[in-house]
């Protein structure tokens, strides 16, 4: 985010440039970017009404309005999602897959994972291996 300078400071900088000092020298003396000074110099006739265009005040209002619109759109999206969830009649996904699922498994044996039988595994079409005794020598 660019650094904000007070209007009085901008006015003094533009007066220094208007008095004949070079933009690069003023920028170096005041430790600001020369591009900042060029932008201020370009915006000055628009703000004073000499040229048509969007003034700094109007631009600040537009930025604030766009920011507020984005906030309101995000809020509407949250409300829409909440309405969808209420219409479905089911809890949100985070709750559905959470602790409630574990509790249902504890109560319903049909939902329990199935255990492997006997520790025996089939090798790919070659032999039978007893995994219980494979690590012992």
Short mmCIF file of N, CA and C in Angstrom, two decimals:
data_model
loop_
_atom_site.label_atom_id
_atom_site.label_comp_id
_atom_site.label_asym_id
_atom_site.label_seq_id
_atom_site.Cartn_x
_atom_site.Cartn_y
_atom_site.Cartn_z
N UNK A 1 0.85 -1.17 0.00
CA UNK A 1 0.00 0.00 0.00
C UNK A 1 0.90 1.23 0.00
N UNK A 2 0.60 2.19 -0.89
CA UNK A 2 1.46 3.37 -0.97
C UNK A 2 1.35 4.24 0.27
N UNK A 3 2.44 4.93 0.54
CA UNK A 3 2.46 5.83 1.69
C UNK A 3 1.57 7.04 1.41
N UNK A 4 0.83 7.47 2.42
CA UNK A 4 -0.07 8.62 2.29
C UNK A 4 0.66 9.88 2.75
N UNK A 5 0.57 10.93 1.96
CA UNK A 5 1.16 12.22 2.31
C UNK A 5 0.03 13.23 2.49
N UNK A 6 0.17 14.13 3.47
CA UNK A 6 -0.88 15.14 3.67
C UNK A 6 -0.94 16.12 2.49
N UNK A 7 -2.11 16.70 2.24
CA UNK A 7 -2.25 17.64 1.11
C UNK A 7 -1.31 18.84 1.19
N UNK A 8 -1.01 19.30 2.41
CA UNK A 8 -0.09 20.45 2.55
C UNK A 8 1.30 20.09 2.04
N UNK A 9 1.75 18.87 2.35
CA UNK A 9 3.06 18.42 1.89
C UNK A 9 3.08 18.35 0.36
N UNK A 10 2.04 17.79 -0.21
CA UNK A 10 1.95 17.70 -1.68
C UNK A 10 2.02 19.10 -2.29
N UNK A 11 1.27 20.03 -1.70
CA UNK A 11 1.24 21.40 -2.22
C UNK A 11 2.64 22.02 -2.18
N UNK A 12 3.39 21.83 -1.08
CA UNK A 12 4.75 22.38 -0.97
C UNK A 12 5.68 21.76 -2.00
N UNK A 13 5.55 20.44 -2.21
CA UNK A 13 6.40 19.76 -3.20
C UNK A 13 6.11 20.31 -4.59
N UNK A 14 4.83 20.47 -4.93
CA UNK A 14 4.48 20.99 -6.25
C UNK A 14 4.91 22.45 -6.40
N UNK A 15 4.90 23.22 -5.32
CA UNK A 15 5.39 24.60 -5.38
C UNK A 15 6.89 24.63 -5.65
N UNK A 16 7.64 23.70 -5.03
CA UNK A 16 9.09 23.63 -5.27
C UNK A 16 9.37 23.30 -6.73
N UNK A 17 8.62 22.37 -7.30
CA UNK A 17 8.81 21.99 -8.70
C UNK A 17 8.40 23.15 -9.61
N UNK A 18 7.32 23.84 -9.26
CA UNK A 18 6.86 24.97 -10.08
C UNK A 18 7.84 26.14 -10.04
N UNK A 19 8.62 26.24 -8.95
CA UNK A 19 9.59 27.34 -8.84
C UNK A 19 10.84 27.08 -9.67
N UNK A 20 10.94 25.92 -10.29
CA UNK A 20 12.06 25.67 -11.19
C UNK A 20 13.00 24.57 -10.75
N UNK A 21 12.82 24.03 -9.59
CA UNK A 21 13.70 22.93 -9.15
C UNK A 21 13.36 21.67 -9.91
N UNK A 22 14.36 20.86 -10.14
CA UNK A 22 14.16 19.61 -10.89
C UNK A 22 13.44 18.59 -10.01
N UNK A 23 12.58 17.79 -10.65
CA UNK A 23 11.80 16.79 -9.93
C UNK A 23 12.72 15.79 -9.25
N UNK A 24 13.76 15.34 -9.93
CA UNK A 24 14.68 14.36 -9.35
C UNK A 24 15.36 14.91 -8.10
N UNK A 25 15.72 16.19 -8.13
CA UNK A 25 16.39 16.80 -6.97
C UNK A 25 15.43 16.93 -5.79
N UNK A 26 14.21 17.37 -6.05
CA UNK A 26 13.21 17.51 -4.98
C UNK A 26 12.91 16.13 -4.38
N UNK A 27 12.78 15.13 -5.24
CA UNK A 27 12.50 13.77 -4.77
C UNK A 27 13.63 13.25 -3.90
N UNK A 28 14.87 13.49 -4.30
CA UNK A 28 16.02 13.04 -3.51
C UNK A 28 16.10 13.79 -2.18
N UNK A 29 15.84 15.09 -2.20
CA UNK A 29 15.91 15.89 -0.98
C UNK A 29 14.85 15.48 0.04
N UNK A 30 13.66 15.14 -0.44
CA UNK A 30 12.55 14.83 0.46
C UNK A 30 12.34 13.33 0.66
N UNK A 31 13.18 12.52 0.02
CA UNK A 31 13.13 11.06 0.15
C UNK A 31 11.76 10.50 -0.26
N UNK A 32 11.31 10.95 -1.44
CA UNK A 32 10.10 10.38 -2.03
C UNK A 32 10.41 10.01 -3.48
N UNK A 33 9.56 9.23 -4.07
CA UNK A 33 9.77 8.79 -5.45
C UNK A 33 9.50 9.93 -6.42
N UNK A 34 10.32 10.02 -7.46
CA UNK A 34 10.06 11.04 -8.48
C UNK A 34 8.76 10.75 -9.22
N UNK A 35 8.39 9.47 -9.34
CA UNK A 35 7.13 9.11 -9.99
C UNK A 35 5.93 9.61 -9.19
N UNK A 36 6.09 9.66 -7.88
CA UNK A 36 5.02 10.21 -7.03
C UNK A 36 4.81 11.68 -7.35
N UNK A 37 5.90 12.41 -7.49
CA UNK A 37 5.80 13.84 -7.81
C UNK A 37 5.17 14.04 -9.18
N UNK A 38 5.58 13.23 -10.16
CA UNK A 38 4.98 13.33 -11.50
C UNK A 38 3.47 13.06 -11.45
N UNK A 39 3.06 12.07 -10.66
CA UNK A 39 1.63 11.77 -10.54
C UNK A 39 0.89 12.93 -9.90
N UNK A 40 1.47 13.53 -8.86
CA UNK A 40 0.84 14.68 -8.21
C UNK A 40 0.72 15.85 -9.20
N UNK A 41 1.78 16.06 -9.98
CA UNK A 41 1.78 17.16 -10.94
C UNK A 41 0.74 16.93 -12.03
N UNK A 42 0.56 15.68 -12.44
CA UNK A 42 -0.44 15.33 -13.45
C UNK A 42 -1.87 15.47 -12.89
N UNK A 43 -2.05 15.17 -11.60
CA UNK A 43 -3.37 15.21 -10.97
C UNK A 43 -3.79 16.63 -10.57
N UNK A 44 -2.85 17.51 -10.34
CA UNK A 44 -3.14 18.87 -9.84
C UNK A 44 -4.12 19.64 -10.72
N UNK A 45 -3.95 19.70 -12.05
CA UNK A 45 -4.93 20.45 -12.86
C UNK A 45 -6.33 19.82 -12.85
N UNK A 46 -6.41 18.52 -12.65
CA UNK A 46 -7.71 17.84 -12.58
C UNK A 46 -8.40 18.22 -11.27
N UNK A 47 -7.64 18.19 -10.17
CA UNK A 47 -8.22 18.53 -8.86
C UNK A 47 -8.66 20.00 -8.79
N UNK A 48 -7.94 20.88 -9.49
CA UNK A 48 -8.30 22.30 -9.45
C UNK A 48 -9.39 22.64 -10.46
N UNK A 49 -9.81 21.68 -11.29
CA UNK A 49 -10.90 21.91 -12.23
C UNK A 49 -10.46 22.46 -13.57
N UNK A 50 -9.16 22.58 -13.82
CA UNK A 50 -8.67 23.10 -15.09
C UNK A 50 -8.79 22.06 -16.20
N UNK A 51 -8.72 20.78 -15.84
CA UNK A 51 -8.85 19.69 -16.82
C UNK A 51 -9.97 18.75 -16.37
N UNK A 52 -10.65 18.11 -17.34
CA UNK A 52 -11.68 17.14 -16.95
C UNK A 52 -11.03 15.86 -16.44
N UNK A 53 -11.73 15.16 -15.58
CA UNK A 53 -11.23 13.90 -15.05
C UNK A 53 -11.74 13.65 -13.65
N UNK A 54 -11.33 12.54 -13.09
CA UNK A 54 -11.76 12.16 -11.74
C UNK A 54 -10.84 12.83 -10.72
N UNK A 55 -11.41 13.62 -9.84
CA UNK A 55 -10.60 14.30 -8.83
C UNK A 55 -10.15 13.30 -7.76
N UNK A 56 -9.18 13.70 -6.98
CA UNK A 56 -8.67 12.84 -5.91
C UNK A 56 -9.76 12.51 -4.90
N UNK A 57 -10.60 13.49 -4.60
CA UNK A 57 -11.70 13.28 -3.65
C UNK A 57 -12.69 12.26 -4.20
N UNK A 58 -13.07 12.44 -5.47
CA UNK A 58 -14.00 11.49 -6.10
C UNK A 58 -13.40 10.09 -6.16
N UNK A 59 -12.11 10.03 -6.45
CA UNK A 59 -11.44 8.74 -6.53
C UNK A 59 -11.43 8.04 -5.18
N UNK A 60 -11.19 8.80 -4.10
CA UNK A 60 -11.20 8.21 -2.76
C UNK A 60 -12.59 7.68 -2.42
N UNK A 61 -13.63 8.42 -2.81
CA UNK A 61 -15.00 7.96 -2.58
C UNK A 61 -15.30 6.69 -3.37
N UNK A 62 -14.82 6.62 -4.60
CA UNK A 62 -15.03 5.42 -5.42
C UNK A 62 -14.34 4.21 -4.81
N UNK A 63 -13.13 4.40 -4.32
CA UNK A 63 -12.40 3.30 -3.69
C UNK A 63 -13.15 2.80 -2.46
N UNK A 64 -13.63 3.73 -1.64
CA UNK A 64 -14.38 3.35 -0.44
C UNK A 64 -15.68 2.63 -0.82
N UNK A 65 -16.35 3.11 -1.86
CA UNK A 65 -17.60 2.48 -2.30
C UNK A 65 -17.34 1.07 -2.82
N UNK A 66 -16.28 0.89 -3.60
CA UNK A 66 -15.95 -0.45 -4.12
C UNK A 66 -15.61 -1.41 -2.98
N UNK A 67 -14.89 -0.91 -1.99
CA UNK A 67 -14.55 -1.75 -0.84
C UNK A 67 -15.81 -2.18 -0.10
N UNK A 68 -16.74 -1.25 0.10
CA UNK A 68 -18.00 -1.56 0.78
C UNK A 68 -18.84 -2.55 -0.03
N UNK A 69 -18.86 -2.38 -1.34
CA UNK A 69 -19.59 -3.31 -2.21
C UNK A 69 -19.02 -4.71 -2.08
N UNK A 70 -17.69 -4.84 -2.06
CA UNK A 70 -17.06 -6.15 -1.91
C UNK A 70 -17.43 -6.78 -0.57
N UNK A 71 -17.45 -5.98 0.50
CA UNK A 71 -17.85 -6.50 1.81
C UNK A 71 -19.29 -6.99 1.80
N UNK A 72 -20.18 -6.21 1.19
CA UNK A 72 -21.59 -6.60 1.14
C UNK A 72 -21.80 -7.84 0.28
N UNK A 73 -21.05 -7.96 -0.83
CA UNK A 73 -21.17 -9.15 -1.67
C UNK A 73 -20.72 -10.39 -0.92
N UNK A 74 -19.65 -10.26 -0.13
CA UNK A 74 -19.19 -11.40 0.68
C UNK A 74 -20.24 -11.77 1.72
N UNK A 75 -20.86 -10.78 2.31
CA UNK A 75 -21.90 -11.03 3.31
C UNK A 75 -23.10 -11.73 2.68
N UNK A 76 -23.49 -11.29 1.49
CA UNK A 76 -24.61 -11.92 0.78
C UNK A 76 -24.28 -13.37 0.45
N UNK A 77 -23.03 -13.64 0.05
CA UNK A 77 -22.62 -15.01 -0.27
C UNK A 77 -22.74 -15.91 0.96
N UNK A 78 -22.37 -15.38 2.13
CA UNK A 78 -22.49 -16.16 3.36
C UNK A 78 -23.95 -16.47 3.65
N UNK A 79 -24.81 -15.47 3.48
CA UNK A 79 -26.24 -15.68 3.74
C UNK A 79 -26.85 -16.67 2.74
N UNK A 80 -26.43 -16.59 1.49
CA UNK A 80 -26.93 -17.55 0.49
C UNK A 80 -26.54 -18.97 0.85
N UNK A 81 -25.28 -19.14 1.25
CA UNK A 81 -24.81 -20.48 1.62
C UNK A 81 -25.57 -21.00 2.84
N UNK A 82 -25.82 -20.14 3.80
CA UNK A 82 -26.58 -20.55 4.98
C UNK A 82 -28.00 -20.94 4.59
N UNK A 83 -28.61 -20.20 3.68
CA UNK A 83 -29.96 -20.54 3.23
C UNK A 83 -29.97 -21.88 2.51
N UNK A 84 -28.94 -22.16 1.70
CA UNK A 84 -28.85 -23.46 1.02
C UNK A 84 -28.75 -24.59 2.03
N UNK A 85 -27.93 -24.41 3.05
CA UNK A 85 -27.77 -25.45 4.05
C UNK A 85 -29.06 -25.68 4.83
N UNK A 86 -29.77 -24.62 5.14
CA UNK A 86 -31.03 -24.76 5.86
C UNK A 86 -32.09 -25.42 4.99
N UNK A 87 -32.07 -25.13 3.70
CA UNK A 87 -33.03 -25.71 2.78
C UNK A 87 -32.81 -27.22 2.64
N UNK A 88 -31.54 -27.65 2.63
CA UNK A 88 -31.21 -29.07 2.52
C UNK A 88 -31.66 -29.84 3.76
N UNK A 89 -31.65 -29.20 4.89
CA UNK A 89 -32.06 -29.85 6.13
C UNK A 89 -30.99 -30.73 6.73
N UNK A 90 -29.77 -30.62 6.26
CA UNK A 90 -28.68 -31.41 6.83
C UNK A 90 -27.64 -30.48 7.41
N UNK A 91 -26.85 -30.98 8.36
CA UNK A 91 -25.82 -30.13 8.95
C UNK A 91 -24.72 -29.84 7.93
N UNK A 92 -23.92 -28.80 8.13
CA UNK A 92 -22.82 -28.51 7.21
C UNK A 92 -21.84 -29.67 7.12
N UNK A 93 -21.09 -29.72 6.04
CA UNK A 93 -20.17 -30.82 5.78
C UNK A 93 -19.16 -31.00 6.90
N UNK A 94 -18.68 -29.93 7.47
CA UNK A 94 -17.67 -30.04 8.53
C UNK A 94 -18.22 -30.80 9.73
N UNK A 95 -19.50 -30.65 10.02
CA UNK A 95 -20.11 -31.35 11.15
C UNK A 95 -20.40 -32.79 10.76
N UNK A 96 -20.89 -33.00 9.53
CA UNK A 96 -21.25 -34.34 9.08
C UNK A 96 -20.06 -35.30 9.15
N UNK A 97 -18.89 -34.87 8.75
CA UNK A 97 -17.73 -35.75 8.74
C UNK A 97 -16.93 -35.68 10.02
N UNK A 98 -17.41 -34.97 11.00
CA UNK A 98 -16.65 -34.76 12.24
C UNK A 98 -16.87 -35.86 13.25
N UNK A 99 -16.98 -35.47 14.50
CA UNK A 99 -17.08 -36.43 15.60
C UNK A 99 -18.38 -37.21 15.58
N UNK A 100 -19.43 -36.65 15.05
CA UNK A 100 -20.71 -37.34 15.00
C UNK A 100 -20.63 -38.65 14.22
N UNK A 101 -19.81 -38.67 13.18
CA UNK A 101 -19.64 -39.88 12.38
C UNK A 101 -18.98 -40.98 13.21
N UNK A 102 -18.02 -40.63 14.03
CA UNK A 102 -17.35 -41.62 14.88
C UNK A 102 -18.33 -42.20 15.90
N UNK A 103 -19.19 -41.35 16.43
CA UNK A 103 -20.17 -41.83 17.40
C UNK A 103 -21.14 -42.81 16.76
N UNK A 104 -21.56 -42.54 15.53
CA UNK A 104 -22.47 -43.46 14.84
C UNK A 104 -21.81 -44.81 14.61
N UNK A 105 -20.51 -44.82 14.27
CA UNK A 105 -19.80 -46.08 14.07
C UNK A 105 -19.75 -46.88 15.37
N UNK A 106 -19.58 -46.19 16.49
CA UNK A 106 -19.50 -46.89 17.78
C UNK A 106 -20.83 -47.54 18.12
N UNK A 107 -21.92 -46.94 17.70
CA UNK A 107 -23.25 -47.47 18.00
C UNK A 107 -23.68 -48.51 16.97
N UNK A 108 -23.35 -48.30 15.70
CA UNK A 108 -23.82 -49.16 14.61
C UNK A 108 -22.69 -50.09 14.16
N UNK A 109 -22.72 -51.39 14.51
CA UNK A 109 -21.64 -52.30 14.15
C UNK A 109 -21.50 -52.48 12.64
N UNK A 110 -22.53 -52.25 11.87
CA UNK A 110 -22.43 -52.41 10.43
C UNK A 110 -21.51 -51.36 9.82
N UNK A 111 -21.30 -50.25 10.53
CA UNK A 111 -20.45 -49.19 10.00
C UNK A 111 -19.00 -49.32 10.45
N UNK A 112 -18.69 -50.34 11.25
CA UNK A 112 -17.32 -50.53 11.72
C UNK A 112 -16.46 -51.05 10.58
N UNK A 113 -15.19 -50.66 10.53
CA UNK A 113 -14.31 -51.20 9.49
C UNK A 113 -14.09 -52.69 9.72
N UNK A 114 -13.94 -53.42 8.64
CA UNK A 114 -13.76 -54.87 8.74
C UNK A 114 -12.29 -55.19 8.97
N UNK A 115 -12.05 -56.14 9.87
CA UNK A 115 -10.68 -56.55 10.19
C UNK A 115 -10.21 -57.58 9.17
N UNK A 116 -8.90 -57.63 8.97
CA UNK A 116 -8.32 -58.65 8.08
C UNK A 116 -8.34 -59.99 8.79
N UNK A 117 -8.37 -61.01 8.02
CA UNK A 117 -8.46 -62.34 8.63
C UNK A 117 -7.11 -63.02 8.68
N UNK A 118 -6.74 -63.49 9.84
CA UNK A 118 -5.63 -64.41 10.04
C UNK A 118 -4.24 -63.92 9.72
N UNK A 119 -4.03 -62.73 9.29
CA UNK A 119 -2.69 -62.27 8.99
C UNK A 119 -2.10 -62.86 7.73
N UNK A 120 -2.87 -63.57 6.94
CA UNK A 120 -2.37 -64.18 5.70
C UNK A 120 -2.64 -63.23 4.53
N UNK A 121 -1.63 -63.10 3.68
CA UNK A 121 -1.81 -62.29 2.47
C UNK A 121 -1.39 -63.11 1.27
N UNK A 122 -1.98 -62.83 0.16
CA UNK A 122 -1.64 -63.51 -1.09
C UNK A 122 -0.59 -62.70 -1.81
N UNK A 123 0.48 -63.33 -2.16
CA UNK A 123 1.47 -62.69 -3.02
C UNK A 123 0.88 -62.68 -4.42
N UNK A 124 1.36 -61.82 -5.25
CA UNK A 124 0.80 -61.74 -6.60
C UNK A 124 0.99 -63.05 -7.36
N UNK A 125 0.04 -63.93 -7.26
CA UNK A 125 -0.06 -65.21 -7.98
C UNK A 125 1.17 -66.12 -7.89
N UNK A 126 1.96 -65.98 -6.84
CA UNK A 126 3.13 -66.85 -6.77
C UNK A 126 3.15 -67.73 -5.54
N UNK A 127 2.82 -67.18 -4.39
CA UNK A 127 2.94 -67.98 -3.19
C UNK A 127 2.07 -67.44 -2.07
N UNK A 128 1.94 -68.22 -0.99
CA UNK A 128 1.25 -67.75 0.21
C UNK A 128 2.31 -67.37 1.23
N UNK A 129 2.12 -66.25 1.89
CA UNK A 129 3.08 -65.79 2.89
C UNK A 129 2.32 -65.54 4.18
N UNK A 130 2.86 -66.09 5.26
CA UNK A 130 2.28 -65.85 6.58
C UNK A 130 2.95 -64.60 7.14
N UNK A 131 2.20 -63.50 7.21
CA UNK A 131 2.80 -62.22 7.65
C UNK A 131 3.11 -62.22 9.13
N UNK A 132 2.52 -63.15 9.90
CA UNK A 132 2.81 -63.18 11.34
C UNK A 132 4.21 -63.71 11.59
N UNK A 133 4.68 -64.60 10.77
CA UNK A 133 5.99 -65.20 11.02
C UNK A 133 7.05 -64.71 10.04
N UNK A 134 6.72 -63.78 9.16
CA UNK A 134 7.67 -63.34 8.15
C UNK A 134 8.83 -62.58 8.77
N UNK A 135 8.62 -61.87 9.85
CA UNK A 135 9.68 -61.08 10.46
C UNK A 135 10.55 -61.90 11.41
N UNK A 136 10.15 -63.12 11.73
CA UNK A 136 10.92 -63.93 12.67
C UNK A 136 11.86 -64.86 11.92
N UNK A 137 13.02 -65.08 12.47
CA UNK A 137 13.95 -65.99 11.81
C UNK A 137 14.35 -67.12 12.72
#
